[in-house]
PDB file of C-alpha atoms in Angstrom:
ATOM      1  CA  MET Z 116      29.649  45.525  37.824  1.00 23.00           C
ATOM      2  CA  PRO Z 117      31.070  44.439  34.464  1.00 29.00           C
ATOM      3  CA  ARG Z 118      34.412  45.849  33.417  1.00 28.00           C
ATOM      4  CA  LEU Z 119      34.029  48.172  30.449  1.00 29.00           C
ATOM      5  CA  ALA Z 120      37.047  49.556  28.647  1.00 31.00           C
ATOM      6  CA  SER Z 121      38.190  51.265  25.502  1.00 32.00           C
ATOM      7  CA  PRO Z 122      40.500  49.269  23.211  1.00 33.00           C
ATOM      8  CA  HIS Z 123      43.591  51.024  24.588  1.00 34.00           C
ATOM      9  CA  THR Z 124      42.769  50.596  28.274  1.00 37.00           C
ATOM     10  CA  ALA Z 125      41.649  47.019  27.693  1.00 36.00           C
ATOM     11  CA  ALA Z 126      44.889  46.234  25.927  1.00 35.00           C
ATOM     12  CA  ALA Z 127      46.900  47.792  28.721  1.00 37.00           C
ATOM     13  CA  ALA Z 128      44.994  45.772  31.303  1.00 36.00           C
ATOM     14  CA  ASN Z 129      45.561  42.535  29.394  1.00 40.00           C
ATOM     15  CA  SER Z 130      49.281  42.180  28.793  1.00 45.00           C
ATOM     16  CA  SER Z 131      48.795  39.802  25.846  1.00 61.00           C
ATOM     17  CA  ARG Z 132      46.930  42.224  23.593  1.00 75.00           C
ATOM     18  CA  CYS Z 133      48.307  44.872  21.291  1.00 82.00           C
ATOM     19  CA  ALA Z 134      46.609  48.240  20.857  1.00 81.00           C
ATOM     20  CA  LYS Z 135      44.511  46.762  18.016  1.00 79.00           C
ATOM     21  CA  GLY Z 136      43.181  44.074  20.325  1.00 76.00           C
ATOM     22  CA  PHE Z 137      45.055  41.042  18.997  1.00 79.00           C
ATOM     23  CA  PHE Z 138      46.666  38.304  21.060  1.00 79.00           C
ATOM     24  CA  HIS Z 139      48.584  36.872  18.115  1.00 82.00           C
ATOM     25  CA  HIS Z 140      49.955  38.391  14.926  1.00 89.00           C
ATOM     26  CA  ASP Z 141      50.073  36.742  11.535  1.00 92.00           C
ATOM     27  CA  VAL Z 142      53.121  38.859  10.716  1.00 95.00           C
ATOM     28  CA  PHE Z 143      55.518  40.911  12.861  1.00 97.00           C
ATOM     29  CA  ILE Z 144      57.373  43.591  10.883  1.00 97.00           C
ATOM     30  CA  SER Z 145      60.850  44.361  12.230  1.00 97.00           C
ATOM     31  CA  TYR Z 146      62.506  47.420  10.702  1.00 97.00           C
ATOM     32  CA  ARG Z 147      64.863  50.303  11.420  1.00 96.00           C
ATOM     33  CA  VAL Z 148      62.864  53.517  11.619  1.00 95.00           C
ATOM     34  CA  HIS Z 149      65.265  55.991  10.024  1.00 94.00           C
ATOM     35  CA  ALA Z 150      66.054  53.612   7.149  1.00 94.00           C
ATOM     36  CA  ASP Z 151      62.897  51.712   6.265  1.00 96.00           C
ATOM     37  CA  ALA Z 152      59.845  53.277   7.960  1.00 96.00           C
ATOM     38  CA  ALA Z 153      58.066  54.203   4.719  1.00 95.00           C
ATOM     39  CA  PHE Z 154      58.582  50.680   3.356  1.00 96.00           C
ATOM     40  CA  ALA Z 155      57.330  49.038   6.572  1.00 96.00           C
ATOM     41  CA  ILE Z 156      54.220  51.223   6.774  1.00 96.00           C
ATOM     42  CA  GLN Z 157      53.230  50.463   3.188  1.00 95.00           C
ATOM     43  CA  LEU Z 158      53.953  46.746   3.664  1.00 96.00           C
ATOM     44  CA  CYS Z 159      51.742  46.686   6.755  1.00 94.00           C
ATOM     45  CA  GLY Z 160      48.883  48.223   4.794  1.00 91.00           C
ATOM     46  CA  GLU Z 161      49.284  45.676   2.010  1.00 92.00           C
ATOM     47  CA  LEU Z 162      49.249  42.769   4.470  1.00 92.00           C
ATOM     48  CA  ASN Z 163      46.288  44.037   6.466  1.00 86.00           C
ATOM     49  CA  ALA Z 164      44.270  44.192   3.228  1.00 85.00           C
ATOM     50  CA  GLU Z 165      44.792  40.465   2.621  1.00 82.00           C
ATOM     51  CA  LEU Z 166      41.961  38.100   3.507  1.00 62.00           C
ATOM     52  CA  ASP Z 167      42.647  34.873   5.362  1.00 58.00           C
ATOM     53  CA  ALA Z 168      40.001  32.651   3.799  1.00 49.00           C
ATOM     54  CA  SER Z 169      40.326  29.954   6.469  1.00 49.00           C
ATOM     55  CA  ARG Z 170      39.344  32.403   9.219  1.00 50.00           C
ATOM     56  CA  ARG Z 171      37.175  34.719   7.088  1.00 51.00           C
ATOM     57  CA  GLN Z 172      38.932  37.796   8.415  1.00 61.00           C
ATOM     58  CA  ARG Z 173      41.741  40.147   7.489  1.00 73.00           C
ATOM     59  CA  LEU Z 174      45.331  39.310   8.270  1.00 83.00           C
ATOM     60  CA  HIS Z 175      46.883  41.182  11.152  1.00 87.00           C
ATOM     61  CA  ALA Z 176      50.394  42.560  10.824  1.00 93.00           C
ATOM     62  CA  PHE Z 177      52.098  43.990  13.897  1.00 94.00           C
ATOM     63  CA  LEU Z 178      53.724  47.356  13.246  1.00 95.00           C
ATOM     64  CA  ASP Z 179      54.977  49.344  16.223  1.00 94.00           C
ATOM     65  CA  ARG Z 180      53.357  52.671  15.324  1.00 91.00           C
ATOM     66  CA  ARG Z 181      49.970  50.974  14.924  1.00 89.00           C
ATOM     67  CA  CYS Z 182      50.090  48.363  17.665  1.00 90.00           C
ATOM     68  CA  LEU Z 183      52.120  49.663  20.613  1.00 89.00           C
ATOM     69  CA  ILE Z 184      50.112  50.974  23.536  1.00 84.00           C
ATOM     70  CA  GLY Z 185      50.928  54.574  24.414  1.00 81.00           C
ATOM     71  CA  GLY Z 186      51.981  55.181  28.000  1.00 80.00           C
ATOM     72  CA  ALA Z 187      53.139  51.586  28.546  1.00 78.00           C
ATOM     73  CA  GLU Z 188      56.755  50.412  28.499  1.00 83.00           C
ATOM     74  CA  TYR Z 189      57.718  49.526  24.936  1.00 84.00           C
ATOM     75  CA  ALA Z 190      60.311  46.759  25.338  1.00 83.00           C
ATOM     76  CA  PRO Z 191      57.962  44.224  27.011  1.00 86.00           C
ATOM     77  CA  GLN Z 192      55.338  44.962  24.338  1.00 88.00           C
ATOM     78  CA  PHE Z 193      57.823  44.125  21.591  1.00 90.00           C
ATOM     79  CA  GLN Z 194      58.747  40.881  23.352  1.00 89.00           C
ATOM     80  CA  ARG Z 195      55.099  39.843  23.760  1.00 89.00           C
ATOM     81  CA  ALA Z 196      54.362  40.711  20.143  1.00 92.00           C
ATOM     82  CA  LEU Z 197      57.254  38.570  18.932  1.00 93.00           C
ATOM     83  CA  ASP Z 198      56.100  35.739  21.193  1.00 91.00           C
ATOM     84  CA  GLY Z 199      52.657  35.987  19.586  1.00 89.00           C
ATOM     85  CA  ALA Z 200      53.886  36.151  15.990  1.00 93.00           C
ATOM     86  CA  ARG Z 201      53.642  33.465  13.330  1.00 93.00           C
ATOM     87  CA  VAL Z 202      55.892  34.973  10.665  1.00 96.00           C
ATOM     88  CA  ILE Z 203      58.577  37.519  11.525  1.00 97.00           C
ATOM     89  CA  VAL Z 204      59.587  39.710   8.608  1.00 98.00           C
ATOM     90  CA  LEU Z 205      63.040  41.292   8.933  1.00 97.00           C
ATOM     91  CA  CYS Z 206      63.415  44.443   6.827  1.00 97.00           C
ATOM     92  CA  VAL Z 207      67.098  44.454   5.854  1.00 95.00           C
ATOM     93  CA  SER Z 208      68.574  47.374   3.930  1.00 94.00           C
ATOM     94  CA  GLU Z 209      72.146  48.595   3.584  1.00 91.00           C
ATOM     95  CA  ASP Z 210      71.245  51.718   5.590  1.00 92.00           C
ATOM     96  CA  ALA Z 211      69.722  49.589   8.343  1.00 93.00           C
ATOM     97  CA  LEU Z 212      72.829  47.411   8.555  1.00 94.00           C
ATOM     98  CA  ALA Z 213      75.167  50.426   8.671  1.00 92.00           C
ATOM     99  CA  ASP Z 214      74.074  51.181  12.257  1.00 92.00           C
ATOM    100  CA  ALA Z 215      75.036  47.665  13.349  1.00 92.00           C
ATOM    101  CA  LYS Z 216      78.616  48.172  12.149  1.00 90.00           C
ATOM    102  CA  ARG Z 217      79.099  50.987  14.679  1.00 90.00           C
ATOM    103  CA  ILE Z 218      78.104  48.998  17.754  1.00 89.00           C
ATOM    104  CA  GLY Z 219      80.722  48.664  20.470  1.00 80.00           C
ATOM    105  CA  PRO Z 220      80.910  47.670  24.141  1.00 76.00           C
ATOM    106  CA  SER Z 221      80.156  51.251  25.206  1.00 79.00           C
ATOM    107  CA  SER Z 222      77.115  51.593  22.924  1.00 82.00           C
ATOM    108  CA  GLN Z 223      73.626  51.808  24.409  1.00 83.00           C
ATOM    109  CA  GLY Z 224      72.453  48.808  22.451  1.00 87.00           C
ATOM    110  CA  ASP Z 225      70.443  48.242  19.309  1.00 93.00           C
ATOM    111  CA  SER Z 226      66.694  47.555  19.460  1.00 93.00           C
ATOM    112  CA  VAL Z 227      66.506  46.129  15.935  1.00 95.00           C
ATOM    113  CA  LEU Z 228      69.243  43.605  16.665  1.00 95.00           C
ATOM    114  CA  LEU Z 229      67.423  42.757  19.884  1.00 94.00           C
ATOM    115  CA  GLU Z 230      64.332  41.903  17.822  1.00 95.00           C
ATOM    116  CA  TRP Z 231      66.516  39.705  15.612  1.00 96.00           C
ATOM    117  CA  GLU Z 232      67.884  37.920  18.685  1.00 94.00           C
ATOM    118  CA  PHE Z 233      64.404  37.175  20.032  1.00 95.00           C
ATOM    119  CA  SER Z 234      63.268  36.131  16.544  1.00 95.00           C
ATOM    120  CA  PHE Z 235      65.993  33.515  16.168  1.00 95.00           C
ATOM    121  CA  ARG Z 236      65.377  32.207  19.656  1.00 94.00           C
ATOM    122  CA  LEU Z 237      61.706  31.638  18.752  1.00 94.00           C
ATOM    123  CA  PHE Z 238      62.685  30.170  15.389  1.00 94.00           C
ATOM    124  CA  ASP Z 239      65.060  27.713  17.044  1.00 94.00           C
ATOM    125  CA  GLN Z 240      62.210  26.714  19.363  1.00 93.00           C
ATOM    126  CA  GLY Z 241      60.044  25.956  16.327  1.00 92.00           C
ATOM    127  CA  LYS Z 242      57.482  28.655  17.121  1.00 92.00           C
ATOM    128  CA  VAL Z 243      57.873  31.061  14.205  1.00 94.00           C
ATOM    129  CA  GLU Z 244      59.003  31.370  10.613  1.00 96.00           C
ATOM    130  CA  ILE Z 245      61.509  34.095   9.683  1.00 96.00           C
ATOM    131  CA  LEU Z 246      61.584  35.827   6.303  1.00 96.00           C
ATOM    132  CA  PRO Z 247      64.170  38.536   5.538  1.00 96.00           C
ATOM    133  CA  LEU Z 248      63.243  41.194   2.983  1.00 96.00           C
ATOM    134  CA  PHE Z 249      66.403  42.525   1.373  1.00 95.00           C
ATOM    135  CA  ILE Z 250      65.485  46.081   0.406  1.00 94.00           C
ATOM    136  CA  GLY Z 251      67.278  47.812  -2.430  1.00 91.00           C
ATOM    137  CA  THR Z 252      68.275  51.459  -2.594  1.00 88.00           C
ATOM    138  CA  CYS Z 253      67.071  54.536  -4.412  1.00 80.00           C
ATOM    139  CA  ASN Z 254      69.344  56.938  -6.308  1.00 73.00           C
ATOM    140  CA  ASP Z 255      67.689  60.310  -5.715  1.00 65.00           C
ATOM    141  CA  GLU Z 256      69.731  62.020  -8.428  1.00 66.00           C
ATOM    142  CA  THR Z 257      68.684  59.642 -11.206  1.00 63.00           C
ATOM    143  CA  ASP Z 258      65.371  58.583  -9.638  1.00 66.00           C
ATOM    144  CA  SER Z 259      66.348  54.957 -10.162  1.00 71.00           C
ATOM    145  CA  PHE Z 260      66.502  51.873  -7.978  1.00 80.00           C
ATOM    146  CA  ARG Z 261      68.895  48.982  -7.581  1.00 82.00           C
ATOM    147  CA  THR Z 262      68.503  45.719  -5.740  1.00 86.00           C
ATOM    148  CA  PHE Z 263      70.118  44.933  -2.403  1.00 86.00           C
ATOM    149  CA  ASN Z 264      73.828  44.432  -3.006  1.00 80.00           C
ATOM    150  CA  PHE Z 265      75.062  41.453  -1.017  1.00 79.00           C
ATOM    151  CA  GLY Z 266      78.571  42.263  -2.168  1.00 73.00           C
ATOM    152  CA  HIS Z 267      78.454  45.459  -0.109  1.00 74.00           C
ATOM    153  CA  VAL Z 268      77.673  43.517   3.072  1.00 85.00           C
ATOM    154  CA  ASP Z 269      80.793  41.789   4.355  1.00 88.00           C
ATOM    155  CA  PRO Z 270      80.000  40.045   7.677  1.00 88.00           C
ATOM    156  CA  SER Z 271      83.646  40.461   8.760  1.00 89.00           C
ATOM    157  CA  LEU Z 272      83.041  44.227   8.989  1.00 90.00           C
ATOM    158  CA  PHE Z 273      80.523  43.763  11.798  1.00 93.00           C
ATOM    159  CA  PRO Z 274      81.736  43.699  15.407  1.00 93.00           C
ATOM    160  CA  GLU Z 275      82.452  40.378  17.034  1.00 93.00           C
ATOM    161  CA  THR Z 276      80.775  41.582  20.200  1.00 91.00           C
ATOM    162  CA  PRO Z 277      77.287  40.946  21.592  1.00 92.00           C
ATOM    163  CA  ASN Z 278      74.569  43.540  21.355  1.00 92.00           C
ATOM    164  CA  PRO Z 279      75.037  45.671  24.513  1.00 91.00           C
ATOM    165  CA  HIS Z 280      71.295  46.235  24.865  1.00 91.00           C
ATOM    166  CA  PRO Z 281      70.325  45.603  28.526  1.00 90.00           C
ATOM    167  CA  LEU Z 282      67.695  43.037  27.486  1.00 91.00           C
ATOM    168  CA  SER Z 283      70.030  41.102  25.196  1.00 91.00           C
ATOM    169  CA  GLU Z 284      70.827  37.522  26.161  1.00 89.00           C
ATOM    170  CA  ARG Z 285      74.255  38.070  24.543  1.00 89.00           C
ATOM    171  CA  SER Z 286      74.196  34.573  23.077  1.00 89.00           C
ATOM    172  CA  LEU Z 287      75.158  35.811  19.594  1.00 91.00           C
ATOM    173  CA  THR Z 288      77.561  38.498  18.476  1.00 93.00           C
ATOM    174  CA  VAL Z 289      76.481  41.214  16.065  1.00 94.00           C
ATOM    175  CA  ARG Z 290      78.511  39.501  13.345  1.00 95.00           C
ATOM    176  CA  GLN Z 291      76.842  36.169  14.019  1.00 95.00           C
ATOM    177  CA  LEU Z 292      73.391  37.772  13.900  1.00 94.00           C
ATOM    178  CA  VAL Z 293      74.041  39.496  10.578  1.00 94.00           C
ATOM    179  CA  THR Z 294      75.600  36.343   9.136  1.00 94.00           C
ATOM    180  CA  ARG Z 295      72.586  34.303  10.132  1.00 94.00           C
ATOM    181  CA  VAL Z 296      70.139  36.780   8.593  1.00 94.00           C
ATOM    182  CA  LEU Z 297      72.081  36.859   5.324  1.00 91.00           C
ATOM    183  CA  SER Z 298      72.144  33.049   5.222  1.00 90.00           C
ATOM    184  CA  ILE Z 299      68.336  32.797   5.027  1.00 91.00           C
ATOM    185  CA  GLN Z 300      66.753  32.706   1.595  1.00 88.00           C
ATOM    186  CA  GLY Z 301      64.697  35.868   1.664  1.00 92.00           C
ATOM    187  CA  VAL Z 302      63.089  38.184  -0.872  1.00 93.00           C
ATOM    188  CA  SER Z 303      64.837  40.967  -2.784  1.00 92.00           C
ATOM    189  CA  VAL Z 304      62.507  43.924  -3.219  1.00 93.00           C
ATOM    190  CA  PHE Z 305      62.720  47.538  -4.326  1.00 93.00           C
ATOM    191  CA  PRO Z 306      62.003  50.118  -1.589  1.00 91.00           C
ATOM    192  CA  ASN Z 307      58.998  51.469  -3.507  1.00 91.00           C
ATOM    193  CA  GLN Z 308      57.421  48.065  -4.159  1.00 93.00           C
ATOM    194  CA  PRO Z 309      56.733  46.303  -0.845  1.00 94.00           C
ATOM    195  CA  GLU Z 310      53.653  44.702  -2.371  1.00 94.00           C
ATOM    196  CA  ASN Z 311      55.973  42.398  -4.331  1.00 94.00           C
ATOM    197  CA  ALA Z 312      56.964  40.715  -1.065  1.00 94.00           C
ATOM    198  CA  VAL Z 313      53.384  39.900  -0.055  1.00 94.00           C
ATOM    199  CA  PRO Z 314      53.010  36.599  -2.002  1.00 94.00           C
ATOM    200  CA  ARG Z 315      56.164  35.194  -0.400  1.00 94.00           C
ATOM    201  CA  ILE Z 316      55.028  36.338   3.064  1.00 95.00           C
ATOM    202  CA  LEU Z 317      51.670  34.624   2.557  1.00 92.00           C
ATOM    203  CA  ALA Z 318      53.432  31.457   1.406  1.00 93.00           C
ATOM    204  CA  THR Z 319      55.590  31.552   4.543  1.00 94.00           C
ATOM    205  CA  LEU Z 320      52.468  31.974   6.667  1.00 91.00           C
ATOM    206  CA  GLU Z 321      51.024  28.871   4.997  1.00 88.00           C
ATOM    207  CA  ILE Z 322      54.188  26.999   5.998  1.00 90.00           C
ATOM    208  CA  TRP Z 323      53.590  28.060   9.603  1.00 90.00           C
ATOM    209  CA  HIS Z 324      49.959  26.892   9.417  1.00 83.00           C
ATOM    210  CA  SER Z 325      50.953  23.540   7.920  1.00 83.00           C
ATOM    211  CA  LYS Z 326      53.403  22.909  10.754  1.00 82.00           C
ATOM    212  CA  HIS Z 327      51.285  24.024  13.673  1.00 75.00           C
ATOM    213  CA  LEU Z 328      47.566  23.846  12.987  1.00 62.00           C
ATOM    214  CA  THR Z 329      47.754  20.129  12.154  1.00 49.00           C
ATOM    215  CA  CYS Z 330      49.916  19.260  15.150  1.00 41.00           C
ATOM    216  CA  ALA Z 331      48.620  17.733  18.345  1.00 40.00           C
ATOM    217  CA  THR Z 332      50.641  20.290  20.280  1.00 40.00           C
ATOM    218  CA  ASN Z 333      49.493  23.774  19.346  1.00 40.00           C
ATOM    219  CA  PRO Z 334      52.103  26.457  20.155  1.00 39.00           C
ATOM    220  CA  PHE Z 335      49.266  28.744  21.269  1.00 39.00           C
ATOM    221  CA  PRO Z 336      47.078  26.523  23.465  1.00 38.00           C
ATOM    222  CA  PRO Z 337      44.047  27.994  25.270  1.00 38.00           C
ATOM    223  CA  THR Z 338      45.026  29.374  28.648  1.00 40.00           C
ATOM    224  CA  ALA Z 339      41.598  29.624  30.279  1.00 42.00           C
ATOM    225  CA  PRO Z 340      40.668  27.037  32.916  1.00 41.00           C
ATOM    226  CA  VAL Z 341      38.874  24.007  31.509  1.00 43.00           C
ATOM    227  CA  GLU Z 342      36.012  24.528  33.960  1.00 53.00           C
ATOM    228  CA  SER Z 343      35.372  28.260  33.604  1.00 68.00           C
ATOM    229  CA  PRO Z 344      32.174  29.579  35.251  1.00 82.00           C
ATOM    230  CA  LYS Z 345      29.309  30.018  32.807  1.00 85.00           C
ATOM    231  CA  VAL Z 346      28.048  33.569  32.207  1.00 89.00           C
ATOM    232  CA  GLU Z 347      24.747  34.865  30.801  1.00 90.00           C
ATOM    233  CA  LEU Z 348      25.836  38.003  28.982  1.00 92.00           C
ATOM    234  CA  THR Z 349      23.475  40.771  27.883  1.00 93.00           C
ATOM    235  CA  ILE Z 350      24.938  43.076  25.228  1.00 94.00           C
ATOM    236  CA  PHE Z 351      23.668  46.645  24.718  1.00 95.00           C
ATOM    237  CA  ASN Z 352      24.708  48.839  21.795  1.00 95.00           C
ATOM    238  CA  ALA Z 353      24.531  52.319  23.341  1.00 94.00           C
ATOM    239  CA  ASN Z 354      25.447  53.974  20.029  1.00 92.00           C
ATOM    240  CA  ALA Z 355      22.426  55.917  18.800  1.00 91.00           C
ATOM    241  CA  SER Z 356      23.454  56.076  15.148  1.00 93.00           C
ATOM    242  CA  GLN Z 357      25.632  53.079  14.211  1.00 93.00           C
ATOM    243  CA  SER Z 358      25.356  49.308  14.209  1.00 94.00           C
ATOM    244  CA  VAL Z 359      28.018  47.101  15.749  1.00 94.00           C
ATOM    245  CA  THR Z 360      29.025  43.469  15.309  1.00 93.00           C
ATOM    246  CA  TYR Z 361      30.187  41.447  18.299  1.00 92.00           C
ATOM    247  CA  TYR Z 362      32.797  38.689  18.090  1.00 89.00           C
ATOM    248  CA  TRP Z 363      34.222  36.037  20.363  1.00 86.00           C
ATOM    249  CA  ASN Z 364      38.012  36.415  20.311  1.00 79.00           C
ATOM    250  CA  SER Z 365      39.530  32.965  20.819  1.00 74.00           C
ATOM    251  CA  PHE Z 366      42.730  32.329  22.741  1.00 63.00           C
ATOM    252  CA  GLU Z 367      44.475  31.916  19.384  1.00 61.00           C
ATOM    253  CA  GLY Z 368      43.328  35.407  18.356  1.00 65.00           C
ATOM    254  CA  VAL Z 369      40.669  34.176  15.914  1.00 73.00           C
ATOM    255  CA  GLU Z 370      37.472  36.238  15.801  1.00 80.00           C
ATOM    256  CA  THR Z 371      34.121  34.465  15.396  1.00 84.00           C
ATOM    257  CA  GLU Z 372      31.093  36.624  14.633  1.00 86.00           C
ATOM    258  CA  TYR Z 373      28.096  36.038  16.901  1.00 88.00           C
ATOM    259  CA  GLY Z 374      25.683  38.831  16.037  1.00 89.00           C
ATOM    260  CA  VAL Z 375      24.900  42.322  14.790  1.00 92.00           C
ATOM    261  CA  LEU Z 376      23.193  44.965  16.933  1.00 94.00           C
ATOM    262  CA  GLY Z 377      21.510  48.024  15.470  1.00 93.00           C
ATOM    263  CA  PRO Z 378      21.559  51.379  17.265  1.00 93.00           C
ATOM    264  CA  LEU Z 379      20.330  51.089  20.882  1.00 93.00           C
ATOM    265  CA  ALA Z 380      19.624  47.374  20.390  1.00 92.00           C
ATOM    266  CA  LEU Z 381      20.009  44.515  22.871  1.00 92.00           C
ATOM    267  CA  GLY Z 382      21.409  41.029  22.377  1.00 90.00           C
ATOM    268  CA  SER Z 383      22.483  38.110  24.539  1.00 90.00           C
ATOM    269  CA  VAL Z 384      24.919  35.211  24.487  1.00 89.00           C
ATOM    270  CA  ASP Z 385      26.044  32.424  26.809  1.00 87.00           C
ATOM    271  CA  THR Z 386      29.779  32.554  27.498  1.00 86.00           C
ATOM    272  CA  PHE Z 387      32.368  31.812  30.190  1.00 84.00           C
ATOM    273  CA  GLN Z 388      34.700  33.684  32.503  1.00 82.00           C
ATOM    274  CA  HIS Z 389      37.734  35.174  30.668  1.00 78.00           C
ATOM    275  CA  HIS Z 390      36.359  34.301  27.238  1.00 83.00           C
ATOM    276  CA  TYR Z 391      37.092  37.591  25.522  1.00 81.00           C
ATOM    277  CA  TRP Z 392      34.668  39.519  23.339  1.00 88.00           C
ATOM    278  CA  LEU Z 393      35.104  42.549  21.120  1.00 87.00           C
ATOM    279  CA  ALA Z 394      32.805  44.794  19.090  1.00 91.00           C
ATOM    280  CA  ARG Z 395      33.511  46.343  15.690  1.00 91.00           C
ATOM    281  CA  LEU Z 396      31.657  49.177  13.998  1.00 92.00           C
ATOM    282  CA  GLY Z 397      29.434  48.214  11.078  1.00 92.00           C
ATOM    283  CA  GLU Z 398      27.524  45.126  10.063  1.00 92.00           C
ATOM    284  CA  SER Z 399      29.675  42.001   9.693  1.00 88.00           C
ATOM    285  CA  ASP Z 400      32.718  44.052   8.714  1.00 86.00           C
ATOM    286  CA  PRO Z 401      35.825  42.129   9.918  1.00 82.00           C
ATOM    287  CA  ASN Z 402      37.926  45.213   9.230  1.00 80.00           C
ATOM    288  CA  GLY Z 403      35.706  47.663  11.129  1.00 86.00           C
ATOM    289  CA  ASP Z 404      37.121  49.751  13.945  1.00 85.00           C
ATOM    290  CA  ILE Z 405      37.195  48.032  17.334  1.00 85.00           C
ATOM    291  CA  VAL Z 406      35.079  50.102  19.723  1.00 88.00           C
ATOM    292  CA  SER Z 407      34.850  47.909  22.825  1.00 88.00           C
ATOM    293  CA  PHE Z 408      36.224  44.847  24.596  1.00 85.00           C
ATOM    294  CA  PHE Z 409      34.654  42.712  27.301  1.00 87.00           C
ATOM    295  CA  ASP Z 410      36.317  40.215  29.637  1.00 83.00           C
ATOM    296  CA  PRO Z 411      33.635  38.366  31.649  1.00 87.00           C
ATOM    297  CA  SER Z 412      34.234  37.928  35.358  1.00 85.00           C
ATOM    298  CA  ALA Z 413      32.916  34.966  37.366  1.00 84.00           C
ATOM    299  CA  GLU Z 414      29.520  36.583  38.044  1.00 89.00           C
ATOM    300  CA  PRO Z 415      26.748  34.447  36.460  1.00 91.00           C
ATOM    301  CA  VAL Z 416      24.779  37.369  34.967  1.00 93.00           C
ATOM    302  CA  GLN Z 417      26.533  40.375  33.377  1.00 93.00           C
ATOM    303  CA  THR Z 418      25.915  43.267  31.000  1.00 94.00           C
ATOM    304  CA  TRP Z 419      28.290  44.574  28.345  1.00 94.00           C
ATOM    305  CA  THR Z 420      27.527  48.127  27.209  1.00 95.00           C
ATOM    306  CA  ILE Z 421      29.091  49.063  23.872  1.00 94.00           C
ATOM    307  CA  SER Z 422      29.485  52.812  23.539  1.00 88.00           C
TER     308      SER Z 422
END
């Protein structure tokens, strides 16, 4: 019998996927919840509305509240998401940095700093680009904004101790991490205008593409066996009122449209074992809701029912 699953159960079964069904993420947004959640949420929406003309589909930005799988352990999901990212955006505000100043050996550890650690490790390996967004502050009394004040951030005020998080490699101290972030040429942006950072993020993504998609060694090579068993796949749209579009989801996370099925319609395609497929609501809508995944087994003839 073919394996049928909802997006969430399929993502949980396949450790490389986020809850939205993506292996890889054009942008990973790292932020401190209590300080910059509203900014990060709006930025994610702005990025997801951008069209990647080369792939003819929307960009995908990883944001924890959209992409983490409920019921699964969070820390490994963050690590996999960072591993699958192309550009890592670090949301840096004075409020976000204030928490880092209070870290000590007896602290429980800091998840945001842990993301920064993993980000720099990947950057040093040549796998990602990092772009800090230096977020200004809002004066609630005067309803005015000011830019991020680098003069208020003295690296010497941060502890010269590693992040005590249990997953930290402890290769950098908190002070070294903050110093390294501040040394990168980022973007200064007001907290109510995350859209102003989008052009620079897209330019940074183009830098990633120029380095990796023209190289002989792709950092995200296909992982399926070269000689995967061939599969004759019949696809049935069991939805009685809506059309769906089915896509092949490559090992680089690129979706290629193969067909549209009307309500209660049948289709077919030749594929291979572990060549992943997904279905979106609507007709040729790359931003439609994902309603089903399918991961072919080795059986030569299979059926995928989209409900």
